[in-house]
Amino acid sequence: MRILLLHNRYQQAGGEDVVVAAERDLLAAHGHPVALVEADNDDLVGVAGLARAGLGAVYSRSARRWIEAEIARFRPDVVHVHNFFPLLSPSVYDACRALGVPVVQTLHNYRLTCPNAILYRAGKVCEDCLGKPLPWPGVMRGCYRDSRVQSAVVAAMIAGHRLRGTWRERVDAFIALTSFQRDLLLKAGLPPEKLHVKPNFTFEPGPRRIDAAPEAFALFVGRLSEEKGLSTVIEAYQRHGIQVPLWIVGDGPMRPFLEAHAAGLNQVLFLGRRPHEDVLEFMRQARFLVFPSNWYETFGLAIIEAFSVGLPVVASRLGAIPELLAGGERGWLVDPDDPAAWATALKTADEDHAGRARRAVAAREAFERHFGPEENYRLLLDIYRSVDRAAQSPLAPAAP
């Protein structure tokens, strides 16, 4: 089976970019011809570039012509879209339909119903636009980049393509990353018969230290932005005298604020961006991962990377996270945005050696059963075959 991947990269690389590369490598390792076509937001230079992107976000004819040419050149059996916003636009679905190639779309965020794509506003989860024909609240509040004008463009894309039937008629299968996300997307109006659940995965990380004595530090890995909830953890350190060191890996717009907030806390260390190999080594050495998100994470790649090395997780009891942690079997669940509750959980995770060891084993077993490459490949190929049977491409030979 030949697979064409489409992806619009962000200016700051994130989990989506990691997932796209991992799935490409996984498919190639199993002998599939794979091509990746990427647009890059780094091309949005100056006011003129942003203006062009805004005009094209609703429907880009140039992107449609580009993808039609790539389909004719590569002759895929399936096109798998990861992110179309803003440079590719939903016009890529028309390119696939015109040439008879079925489309699979992974929903890494909530862009099809929410202007800012994360169902989060003013420090809290927000469902005000969920399922609305026109996400007007997001426009009035300027939820996309704090701009009503830019939010109106995104809202026009959402509403226009909902009215046109793009999501229902031009996508053959959607991939939600968890059952929780699937339920939200059903509320948003996506067709249930086209919604599949397939988690993200990570490759085998190499040597593990499940049986070794871990070092005495907690670990946070992620973007330093408001919705990631790290300020709550630092407040727990400030107010409740947490002693276990906290190593923070990552960067983002909240870093100056967080560093100022943590001033005087010698046990809190900001390490900035680090190579993936370093992150895995930190995970092998840590006592537990801290994952305090305040928004509906669609998945949480750092969680399954922790699972892969047998590292339990202290995480928010919110959205899809309890699903990943199996209700607390693979870590500890904490009410988000509650410094006192986080202080209690961090102390428990630090001091409960038997509980930590039990959860470490459960975390590694979860990786092996659900979040490793072979299970993910099986699920992904099942989805591809389901749409390939329904709509064989006239440009490609039948799949083996």
mmCIF file of C-alpha atoms in Angstrom:
data_model
loop_
_atom_site.group_PDB
_atom_site.id
_atom_site.type_symbol
_atom_site.label_atom_id
_atom_site.label_comp_id
_atom_site.label_asym_id
_atom_site.label_seq_id
_atom_site.Cartn_x
_atom_site.Cartn_y
_atom_site.Cartn_z
ATOM 1 C CA MET A 1 0.000 0.000 0.000
ATOM 2 C CA ARG A 2 1.327 3.430 -0.987
ATOM 3 C CA ILE A 3 0.693 6.258 1.488
ATOM 4 C CA LEU A 4 0.983 10.010 0.929
ATOM 5 C CA LEU A 5 1.261 12.003 4.164
ATOM 6 C CA LEU A 6 0.275 15.687 4.258
ATOM 7 C CA HIS A 7 1.332 17.964 7.087
ATOM 8 C CA ASN A 8 1.545 21.695 7.796
ATOM 9 C CA ARG A 9 4.453 22.201 10.195
ATOM 10 C CA TYR A 10 4.251 24.780 12.949
ATOM 11 C CA GLN A 11 6.893 27.432 13.526
ATOM 12 C CA GLN A 12 7.706 25.820 16.874
ATOM 13 C CA ALA A 13 8.033 22.055 16.487
ATOM 14 C CA GLY A 14 5.753 20.046 18.741
ATOM 15 C CA GLY A 15 4.215 16.669 19.337
ATOM 16 C CA GLU A 16 2.374 16.604 16.004
ATOM 17 C CA ASP A 17 5.625 16.878 14.071
ATOM 18 C CA VAL A 18 7.103 14.037 16.142
ATOM 19 C CA VAL A 19 4.071 11.827 15.454
ATOM 20 C CA VAL A 20 4.164 12.478 11.702
ATOM 21 C CA ALA A 21 7.839 11.522 11.486
ATOM 22 C CA ALA A 22 7.302 8.426 13.646
ATOM 23 C CA GLU A 23 4.384 7.152 11.552
ATOM 24 C CA ARG A 24 6.316 7.776 8.353
ATOM 25 C CA ASP A 25 9.261 5.767 9.672
ATOM 26 C CA LEU A 26 6.970 3.009 10.951
ATOM 27 C CA LEU A 27 5.239 2.590 7.601
ATOM 28 C CA ALA A 28 8.526 2.656 5.707
ATOM 29 C CA ALA A 29 9.993 0.032 8.045
ATOM 30 C CA HIS A 30 7.118 -2.271 7.085
ATOM 31 C CA GLY A 31 7.903 -1.890 3.395
ATOM 32 C CA HIS A 32 5.298 0.684 2.356
ATOM 33 C CA PRO A 33 6.274 3.350 -0.174
ATOM 34 C CA VAL A 34 5.674 6.581 1.776
ATOM 35 C CA ALA A 35 5.916 10.205 0.678
ATOM 36 C CA LEU A 36 5.620 13.187 3.014
ATOM 37 C CA VAL A 37 4.472 16.547 1.660
ATOM 38 C CA GLU A 38 4.938 19.373 4.136
ATOM 39 C CA ALA A 39 4.070 23.033 4.201
ATOM 40 C CA ASP A 40 6.049 25.088 6.681
ATOM 41 C CA ASN A 41 4.782 28.018 8.719
ATOM 42 C CA ASP A 42 8.299 29.442 8.635
ATOM 43 C CA ASP A 43 7.313 30.613 5.146
ATOM 44 C CA LEU A 44 4.891 33.104 6.726
ATOM 45 C CA VAL A 45 7.176 36.114 6.633
ATOM 46 C CA GLY A 46 5.939 39.629 7.335
ATOM 47 C CA VAL A 47 2.492 41.149 6.974
ATOM 48 C CA ALA A 48 2.142 40.055 3.338
ATOM 49 C CA GLY A 49 2.879 36.431 4.198
ATOM 50 C CA LEU A 50 0.378 36.431 7.050
ATOM 51 C CA ALA A 51 -2.231 38.041 4.820
ATOM 52 C CA ARG A 52 -1.765 35.369 2.137
ATOM 53 C CA ALA A 53 -2.032 32.652 4.757
ATOM 54 C CA GLY A 54 -5.231 34.189 6.112
ATOM 55 C CA LEU A 55 -6.827 34.349 2.682
ATOM 56 C CA GLY A 56 -5.761 30.820 1.851
ATOM 57 C CA ALA A 57 -6.691 29.210 5.180
ATOM 58 C CA VAL A 58 -10.350 28.864 4.169
ATOM 59 C CA TYR A 59 -9.530 27.460 0.710
ATOM 60 C CA SER A 60 -6.181 27.495 -1.052
ATOM 61 C CA ARG A 61 -6.395 26.819 -4.792
ATOM 62 C CA SER A 62 -2.615 26.772 -5.078
ATOM 63 C CA ALA A 63 -2.415 24.086 -2.381
ATOM 64 C CA ARG A 64 -5.048 22.064 -4.224
ATOM 65 C CA ARG A 65 -3.042 22.200 -7.451
ATOM 66 C CA TRP A 66 0.115 21.270 -5.547
ATOM 67 C CA ILE A 67 -1.462 18.205 -3.939
ATOM 68 C CA GLU A 68 -3.109 17.110 -7.188
ATOM 69 C CA ALA A 69 0.335 17.149 -8.791
ATOM 70 C CA GLU A 70 1.826 15.164 -5.887
ATOM 71 C CA ILE A 71 -0.950 12.570 -6.125
ATOM 72 C CA ALA A 72 -0.423 12.210 -9.879
ATOM 73 C CA ARG A 73 3.315 11.831 -9.318
ATOM 74 C CA PHE A 74 3.271 9.408 -6.363
ATOM 75 C CA ARG A 75 0.038 7.506 -7.148
ATOM 76 C CA PRO A 76 -0.967 6.738 -3.528
ATOM 77 C CA ASP A 77 -3.591 4.280 -2.352
ATOM 78 C CA VAL A 78 -4.386 6.500 0.642
ATOM 79 C CA VAL A 79 -3.720 10.129 1.562
ATOM 80 C CA HIS A 80 -3.242 10.659 5.299
ATOM 81 C CA VAL A 81 -3.684 14.295 6.370
ATOM 82 C CA HIS A 82 -2.207 15.289 9.719
ATOM 83 C CA ASN A 83 -2.501 19.080 9.723
ATOM 84 C CA PHE A 84 -3.853 21.253 6.919
ATOM 85 C CA PHE A 85 -3.889 24.623 8.737
ATOM 86 C CA PRO A 86 -3.190 27.239 7.536
ATOM 87 C CA LEU A 87 -1.193 26.795 4.327
ATOM 88 C CA LEU A 88 -2.653 23.594 2.888
ATOM 89 C CA SER A 89 -6.290 24.299 3.839
ATOM 90 C CA PRO A 90 -9.256 21.923 3.372
ATOM 91 C CA SER A 91 -8.784 22.273 -0.381
ATOM 92 C CA VAL A 92 -6.490 19.236 -0.141
ATOM 93 C CA TYR A 93 -9.583 17.069 0.402
ATOM 94 C CA ASP A 94 -10.966 18.232 -2.952
ATOM 95 C CA ALA A 95 -7.666 17.333 -4.608
ATOM 96 C CA CYS A 96 -7.984 13.801 -3.273
ATOM 97 C CA ARG A 97 -11.646 13.512 -4.210
ATOM 98 C CA ALA A 98 -11.044 14.739 -7.745
ATOM 99 C CA LEU A 99 -8.454 11.996 -8.266
ATOM 100 C CA GLY A 100 -10.368 9.268 -6.448
ATOM 101 C CA VAL A 101 -7.960 8.749 -3.530
ATOM 102 C CA PRO A 102 -9.440 8.045 -0.063
ATOM 103 C CA VAL A 103 -8.541 10.367 2.810
ATOM 104 C CA VAL A 104 -7.668 9.637 6.434
ATOM 105 C CA GLN A 105 -7.392 12.617 8.812
ATOM 106 C CA THR A 106 -5.731 12.464 12.224
ATOM 107 C CA LEU A 107 -7.272 14.998 14.608
ATOM 108 C CA HIS A 108 -4.319 16.171 16.676
ATOM 109 C CA ASN A 109 -6.356 19.070 18.063
ATOM 110 C CA TYR A 110 -9.884 20.543 18.006
ATOM 111 C CA ARG A 111 -9.443 22.820 14.976
ATOM 112 C CA LEU A 112 -12.668 21.592 13.324
ATOM 113 C CA THR A 113 -14.788 23.121 16.083
ATOM 114 C CA CYS A 114 -12.633 25.607 18.059
ATOM 115 C CA PRO A 115 -10.869 28.697 16.627
ATOM 116 C CA ASN A 116 -7.835 28.300 18.898
ATOM 117 C CA ALA A 117 -7.940 24.495 18.456
ATOM 118 C CA ILE A 118 -7.468 23.577 22.135
ATOM 119 C CA LEU A 119 -10.856 24.254 23.807
ATOM 120 C CA TYR A 120 -9.137 26.506 26.349
ATOM 121 C CA ARG A 121 -9.667 30.134 27.279
ATOM 122 C CA ALA A 122 -8.815 32.462 30.176
ATOM 123 C CA GLY A 123 -7.060 29.731 32.118
ATOM 124 C CA LYS A 124 -9.856 27.177 31.868
ATOM 125 C CA VAL A 125 -11.370 24.543 29.611
ATOM 126 C CA CYS A 126 -13.923 26.134 27.289
ATOM 127 C CA GLU A 127 -16.592 24.282 25.271
ATOM 128 C CA ASP A 128 -18.561 27.366 24.185
ATOM 129 C CA CYS A 129 -17.947 26.750 20.471
ATOM 130 C CA LEU A 130 -18.213 22.971 20.584
ATOM 131 C CA GLY A 131 -20.652 21.842 17.904
ATOM 132 C CA LYS A 132 -21.907 25.323 17.029
ATOM 133 C CA PRO A 133 -22.513 25.850 13.267
ATOM 134 C CA LEU A 134 -20.609 29.137 13.610
ATOM 135 C CA PRO A 135 -18.080 29.392 16.471
ATOM 136 C CA TRP A 136 -19.100 32.968 17.173
ATOM 137 C CA PRO A 137 -17.947 33.119 20.834
ATOM 138 C CA GLY A 138 -14.385 32.461 19.686
ATOM 139 C CA VAL A 139 -14.616 35.330 17.200
ATOM 140 C CA MET A 140 -15.968 37.830 19.725
ATOM 141 C CA ARG A 141 -13.266 36.890 22.245
ATOM 142 C CA GLY A 142 -10.458 36.842 19.674
ATOM 143 C CA CYS A 143 -9.496 33.320 20.711
ATOM 144 C CA TYR A 144 -7.109 32.800 17.796
ATOM 145 C CA ARG A 145 -3.957 34.854 18.415
ATOM 146 C CA ASP A 146 -5.938 37.397 20.467
ATOM 147 C CA SER A 147 -7.353 38.795 17.231
ATOM 148 C CA ARG A 148 -11.002 39.026 16.241
ATOM 149 C CA VAL A 149 -10.030 39.431 12.599
ATOM 150 C CA GLN A 150 -7.849 36.300 12.554
ATOM 151 C CA SER A 151 -10.402 34.419 14.651
ATOM 152 C CA ALA A 152 -13.079 35.345 12.113
ATOM 153 C CA VAL A 153 -10.986 33.803 9.330
ATOM 154 C CA VAL A 154 -10.647 30.528 11.258
ATOM 155 C CA ALA A 155 -14.352 30.596 12.147
ATOM 156 C CA ALA A 156 -15.190 31.082 8.464
ATOM 157 C CA MET A 157 -13.113 28.029 7.619
ATOM 158 C CA ILE A 158 -14.869 25.937 10.298
ATOM 159 C CA ALA A 159 -18.397 27.101 9.467
ATOM 160 C CA GLY A 160 -17.970 27.209 5.702
ATOM 161 C CA HIS A 161 -16.696 23.670 5.446
ATOM 162 C CA ARG A 162 -19.260 22.366 7.903
ATOM 163 C CA LEU A 163 -22.006 23.882 5.720
ATOM 164 C CA ARG A 164 -20.347 22.585 2.563
ATOM 165 C CA GLY A 165 -20.155 19.073 3.988
ATOM 166 C CA THR A 166 -16.374 18.865 3.748
ATOM 167 C CA TRP A 167 -15.861 17.004 7.011
ATOM 168 C CA ARG A 168 -18.739 14.589 6.382
ATOM 169 C CA GLU A 169 -18.346 13.945 2.653
ATOM 170 C CA ARG A 170 -14.676 14.448 1.748
ATOM 171 C CA VAL A 171 -12.926 12.603 4.580
ATOM 172 C CA ASP A 172 -13.267 8.820 4.632
ATOM 173 C CA ALA A 173 -11.934 8.229 8.155
ATOM 174 C CA PHE A 174 -10.999 10.393 11.113
ATOM 175 C CA ILE A 175 -8.522 9.256 13.760
ATOM 176 C CA ALA A 176 -9.151 10.354 17.341
ATOM 177 C CA LEU A 177 -6.302 9.652 19.736
ATOM 178 C CA THR A 178 -8.414 8.602 22.728
ATOM 179 C CA SER A 179 -11.993 7.610 23.477
ATOM 180 C CA PHE A 180 -12.417 10.875 25.387
ATOM 181 C CA GLN A 181 -11.453 12.878 22.313
ATOM 182 C CA ARG A 182 -13.778 10.794 20.137
ATOM 183 C CA ASP A 183 -16.715 11.612 22.432
ATOM 184 C CA LEU A 184 -15.953 15.335 22.192
ATOM 185 C CA LEU A 185 -15.702 15.131 18.412
ATOM 186 C CA LEU A 186 -19.100 13.434 18.276
ATOM 187 C CA LYS A 187 -20.488 16.461 20.151
ATOM 188 C CA ALA A 188 -18.777 18.618 17.530
ATOM 189 C CA GLY A 189 -20.863 16.891 14.857
ATOM 190 C CA LEU A 190 -18.384 14.563 13.185
ATOM 191 C CA PRO A 191 -19.950 11.379 11.753
ATOM 192 C CA PRO A 192 -19.640 8.498 14.241
ATOM 193 C CA GLU A 193 -19.217 5.863 11.544
ATOM 194 C CA LYS A 194 -16.014 7.591 10.389
ATOM 195 C CA LEU A 195 -14.401 8.133 13.790
ATOM 196 C CA HIS A 196 -11.703 5.614 14.747
ATOM 197 C CA VAL A 197 -9.645 5.596 17.937
ATOM 198 C CA LYS A 198 -5.918 5.014 17.496
ATOM 199 C CA PRO A 199 -3.424 6.300 20.047
ATOM 200 C CA ASN A 200 -0.045 7.741 19.274
ATOM 201 C CA PHE A 201 2.973 5.546 19.893
ATOM 202 C CA THR A 202 6.658 5.687 20.581
ATOM 203 C CA PHE A 203 9.454 3.375 19.515
ATOM 204 C CA GLU A 204 11.234 1.071 21.933
ATOM 205 C CA PRO A 205 13.534 3.411 23.905
ATOM 206 C CA GLY A 206 16.375 0.971 24.485
ATOM 207 C CA PRO A 207 17.771 0.140 27.935
ATOM 208 C CA ARG A 208 15.372 0.654 30.840
ATOM 209 C CA ARG A 209 15.946 1.112 34.560
ATOM 210 C CA ILE A 210 12.745 -0.337 36.014
ATOM 211 C CA ASP A 211 14.652 -2.345 38.627
ATOM 212 C CA ALA A 212 17.329 0.244 39.330
ATOM 213 C CA ALA A 213 17.064 2.746 42.150
ATOM 214 C CA PRO A 214 15.839 6.001 40.537
ATOM 215 C CA GLU A 215 17.420 9.327 41.270
ATOM 216 C CA ALA A 216 15.653 11.775 43.556
ATOM 217 C CA PHE A 217 14.013 14.144 41.096
ATOM 218 C CA ALA A 218 10.648 14.693 39.446
ATOM 219 C CA LEU A 219 10.587 15.532 35.738
ATOM 220 C CA PHE A 220 8.436 17.807 33.580
ATOM 221 C CA VAL A 221 8.749 17.612 29.779
ATOM 222 C CA GLY A 222 6.743 19.916 27.534
ATOM 223 C CA ARG A 223 5.996 23.340 26.189
ATOM 224 C CA LEU A 224 6.083 26.103 28.775
ATOM 225 C CA SER A 225 2.684 27.630 28.084
ATOM 226 C CA GLU A 226 -0.268 28.487 30.273
ATOM 227 C CA GLU A 227 -2.418 25.462 29.462
ATOM 228 C CA LYS A 228 0.336 23.044 30.504
ATOM 229 C CA GLY A 229 -0.335 23.920 34.152
ATOM 230 C CA LEU A 230 3.240 24.069 35.396
ATOM 231 C CA SER A 231 2.540 27.240 37.407
ATOM 232 C CA THR A 232 0.289 25.158 39.691
ATOM 233 C CA VAL A 233 3.139 22.762 40.445
ATOM 234 C CA ILE A 234 5.561 25.598 41.164
ATOM 235 C CA GLU A 235 2.973 27.176 43.456
ATOM 236 C CA ALA A 236 2.751 23.858 45.299
ATOM 237 C CA TYR A 237 6.515 24.039 45.796
ATOM 238 C CA GLN A 238 6.266 27.624 47.031
ATOM 239 C CA ARG A 239 3.420 27.057 49.495
ATOM 240 C CA HIS A 240 3.909 23.521 50.736
ATOM 241 C CA GLY A 241 7.626 22.912 51.024
ATOM 242 C CA ILE A 242 8.062 20.157 48.439
ATOM 243 C CA GLN A 243 11.618 18.864 48.691
ATOM 244 C CA VAL A 244 11.989 16.482 45.751
ATOM 245 C CA PRO A 245 13.905 18.353 43.015
ATOM 246 C CA LEU A 246 11.937 19.260 39.887
ATOM 247 C CA TRP A 247 13.747 19.222 36.535
ATOM 248 C CA ILE A 248 11.918 21.143 33.817
ATOM 249 C CA VAL A 249 12.704 20.311 30.187
ATOM 250 C CA GLY A 250 11.224 22.553 27.510
ATOM 251 C CA ASP A 251 10.736 26.143 26.480
ATOM 252 C CA GLY A 252 7.901 28.458 25.560
ATOM 253 C CA PRO A 253 6.244 31.815 26.180
ATOM 254 C CA MET A 254 5.693 31.217 29.915
ATOM 255 C CA ARG A 255 9.322 30.508 30.720
ATOM 256 C CA PRO A 256 10.255 34.006 31.999
ATOM 257 C CA PHE A 257 7.161 34.090 34.228
ATOM 258 C CA LEU A 258 7.774 30.573 35.548
ATOM 259 C CA GLU A 259 11.429 31.247 36.259
ATOM 260 C CA ALA A 260 10.482 34.401 38.177
ATOM 261 C CA HIS A 261 7.749 32.454 40.007
ATOM 262 C CA ALA A 262 10.305 29.809 41.006
ATOM 263 C CA ALA A 263 12.933 32.324 42.156
ATOM 264 C CA GLY A 264 14.426 31.149 45.430
ATOM 265 C CA LEU A 265 13.437 27.520 44.885
ATOM 266 C CA ASN A 266 16.827 25.847 44.584
ATOM 267 C CA GLN A 267 15.202 22.485 43.966
ATOM 268 C CA VAL A 268 13.524 23.710 40.722
ATOM 269 C CA LEU A 269 15.839 23.533 37.701
ATOM 270 C CA PHE A 270 15.023 24.835 34.199
ATOM 271 C CA LEU A 271 16.957 22.894 31.570
ATOM 272 C CA GLY A 272 15.471 24.391 28.378
ATOM 273 C CA ARG A 273 15.098 22.383 25.179
ATOM 274 C CA ARG A 274 17.091 19.177 25.133
ATOM 275 C CA PRO A 275 17.658 16.468 22.502
ATOM 276 C CA HIS A 276 15.263 13.544 22.612
ATOM 277 C CA GLU A 277 18.050 11.210 23.725
ATOM 278 C CA ASP A 278 18.654 13.437 26.760
ATOM 279 C CA VAL A 279 14.938 13.452 27.583
ATOM 280 C CA LEU A 280 14.800 9.659 27.558
ATOM 281 C CA GLU A 281 17.876 9.485 29.789
ATOM 282 C CA PHE A 282 16.268 11.900 32.249
ATOM 283 C CA MET A 283 13.157 9.686 32.220
ATOM 284 C CA ARG A 284 15.280 6.629 33.003
ATOM 285 C CA GLN A 285 16.733 8.423 36.026
ATOM 286 C CA ALA A 286 13.666 10.228 37.384
ATOM 287 C CA ARG A 287 11.309 9.060 40.106
ATOM 288 C CA PHE A 288 8.177 10.151 38.244
ATOM 289 C CA LEU A 289 6.951 12.405 35.453
ATOM 290 C CA VAL A 290 4.844 15.473 36.235
ATOM 291 C CA PHE A 291 2.032 16.226 33.757
ATOM 292 C CA PRO A 292 -0.186 19.012 35.176
ATOM 293 C CA SER A 293 -2.118 20.117 32.058
ATOM 294 C CA ASN A 294 -5.187 22.329 32.486
ATOM 295 C CA TRP A 295 -6.694 21.681 29.046
ATOM 296 C CA TYR A 296 -8.200 18.725 27.215
ATOM 297 C CA GLU A 297 -4.962 17.172 26.000
ATOM 298 C CA THR A 298 -5.762 15.147 22.900
ATOM 299 C CA PHE A 299 -3.114 12.673 23.978
ATOM 300 C CA GLY A 300 0.098 13.420 25.886
ATOM 301 C CA LEU A 301 3.147 12.031 24.092
ATOM 302 C CA ALA A 302 5.413 12.583 27.098
ATOM 303 C CA ILE A 303 3.217 10.209 29.109
ATOM 304 C CA ILE A 304 3.744 7.218 26.839
ATOM 305 C CA GLU A 305 7.434 8.032 26.486
ATOM 306 C CA ALA A 306 7.572 7.809 30.279
ATOM 307 C CA PHE A 307 5.668 4.516 30.137
ATOM 308 C CA SER A 308 8.209 3.154 27.644
ATOM 309 C CA VAL A 309 10.984 3.358 30.261
ATOM 310 C CA GLY A 310 8.776 2.278 33.162
ATOM 311 C CA LEU A 311 8.334 5.760 34.642
ATOM 312 C CA PRO A 312 5.040 6.410 36.469
ATOM 313 C CA VAL A 313 3.248 9.727 36.024
ATOM 314 C CA VAL A 314 1.632 12.281 38.325
ATOM 315 C CA ALA A 315 -0.978 13.954 36.115
ATOM 316 C CA SER A 316 -4.147 16.025 36.035
ATOM 317 C CA ARG A 317 -7.478 14.291 36.412
ATOM 318 C CA LEU A 318 -8.783 15.926 33.258
ATOM 319 C CA GLY A 319 -9.818 14.992 29.732
ATOM 320 C CA ALA A 320 -8.051 11.989 28.228
ATOM 321 C CA ILE A 321 -5.334 11.766 30.887
ATOM 322 C CA PRO A 322 -7.203 9.408 33.266
ATOM 323 C CA GLU A 323 -7.740 7.120 30.261
ATOM 324 C CA LEU A 324 -3.986 6.959 29.631
ATOM 325 C CA LEU A 325 -3.235 6.366 33.305
ATOM 326 C CA ALA A 326 -5.980 3.695 33.594
ATOM 327 C CA GLY A 327 -7.616 5.589 36.431
ATOM 328 C CA GLY A 328 -4.379 5.754 38.423
ATOM 329 C CA GLU A 329 -2.915 2.285 37.889
ATOM 330 C CA ARG A 330 0.041 3.796 35.997
ATOM 331 C CA GLY A 331 0.527 6.860 38.177
ATOM 332 C CA TRP A 332 -1.374 9.303 40.361
ATOM 333 C CA LEU A 333 -4.263 11.547 39.293
ATOM 334 C CA VAL A 334 -4.643 15.032 40.757
ATOM 335 C CA ASP A 335 -7.326 17.699 40.451
ATOM 336 C CA PRO A 336 -5.919 20.355 38.113
ATOM 337 C CA ASP A 337 -5.196 23.895 39.264
ATOM 338 C CA ASP A 338 -5.099 22.873 42.958
ATOM 339 C CA PRO A 339 -1.659 23.510 44.516
ATOM 340 C CA ALA A 340 -2.548 21.771 47.782
ATOM 341 C CA ALA A 341 -3.706 18.631 45.985
ATOM 342 C CA TRP A 342 -0.550 18.665 43.872
ATOM 343 C CA ALA A 343 1.611 19.029 46.971
ATOM 344 C CA THR A 344 -0.034 15.970 48.520
ATOM 345 C CA ALA A 345 0.328 13.933 45.330
ATOM 346 C CA LEU A 346 3.983 14.880 44.831
ATOM 347 C CA LYS A 347 4.848 13.945 48.407
ATOM 348 C CA THR A 348 3.000 10.645 48.051
ATOM 349 C CA ALA A 349 4.714 9.799 44.770
ATOM 350 C CA ASP A 350 8.087 10.655 46.298
ATOM 351 C CA GLU A 351 7.641 8.648 49.506
ATOM 352 C CA ASP A 352 5.535 5.652 48.388
ATOM 353 C CA HIS A 353 8.325 3.362 47.155
ATOM 354 C CA ALA A 354 6.132 0.253 46.800
ATOM 355 C CA GLY A 355 3.357 2.164 45.040
ATOM 356 C CA ARG A 356 5.845 3.767 42.694
ATOM 357 C CA ALA A 357 7.392 0.403 41.816
ATOM 358 C CA ARG A 358 3.968 -1.127 41.157
ATOM 359 C CA ARG A 359 2.952 1.731 38.909
ATOM 360 C CA ALA A 360 6.293 1.596 37.080
ATOM 361 C CA VAL A 361 5.619 -2.017 36.084
ATOM 362 C CA ALA A 362 2.068 -1.161 35.001
ATOM 363 C CA ALA A 363 3.359 1.766 32.932
ATOM 364 C CA ARG A 364 5.824 -0.410 31.034
ATOM 365 C CA GLU A 365 3.184 -3.098 30.468
ATOM 366 C CA ALA A 366 0.843 -0.439 29.046
ATOM 367 C CA PHE A 367 3.526 0.621 26.584
ATOM 368 C CA GLU A 368 4.053 -2.957 25.458
ATOM 369 C CA ARG A 369 0.323 -3.667 25.028
ATOM 370 C CA HIS A 370 -1.018 -0.384 23.696
ATOM 371 C CA PHE A 371 1.595 2.236 22.828
ATOM 372 C CA GLY A 372 4.386 0.397 21.053
ATOM 373 C CA PRO A 373 5.027 0.433 17.295
ATOM 374 C CA GLU A 374 3.653 -2.980 16.292
ATOM 375 C CA GLU A 375 0.203 -2.516 17.819
ATOM 376 C CA ASN A 376 0.057 0.969 16.339
ATOM 377 C CA TYR A 377 0.985 -0.314 12.903
ATOM 378 C CA ARG A 378 -1.792 -2.914 13.079
ATOM 379 C CA LEU A 379 -4.396 -0.295 14.016
ATOM 380 C CA LEU A 380 -3.195 2.176 11.392
ATOM 381 C CA LEU A 381 -3.199 -0.393 8.612
ATOM 382 C CA ASP A 382 -6.714 -1.545 9.579
ATOM 383 C CA ILE A 383 -7.934 2.035 9.116
ATOM 384 C CA TYR A 384 -6.154 2.396 5.775
ATOM 385 C CA ARG A 385 -7.611 -0.873 4.527
ATOM 386 C CA SER A 386 -11.115 0.121 5.602
ATOM 387 C CA VAL A 387 -11.076 3.205 3.391
ATOM 388 C CA ASP A 388 -9.142 1.510 0.609
ATOM 389 C CA ARG A 389 -11.871 -1.124 0.271
ATOM 390 C CA ALA A 390 -14.513 1.595 0.092
ATOM 391 C CA ALA A 391 -12.740 3.820 -2.431
ATOM 392 C CA GLN A 392 -9.885 2.292 -4.425
ATOM 393 C CA SER A 393 -7.693 4.857 -6.142
ATOM 394 C CA PRO A 394 -7.837 4.638 -9.922
ATOM 395 C CA LEU A 395 -4.256 5.887 -10.019
ATOM 396 C CA ALA A 396 -2.690 3.090 -8.002
ATOM 397 C CA PRO A 397 -2.625 -0.699 -8.139
ATOM 398 C CA ALA A 398 -4.582 -2.623 -5.530
ATOM 399 C CA ALA A 399 -2.870 -2.990 -2.189
ATOM 400 C CA PRO A 400 -1.025 -6.254 -1.596
#
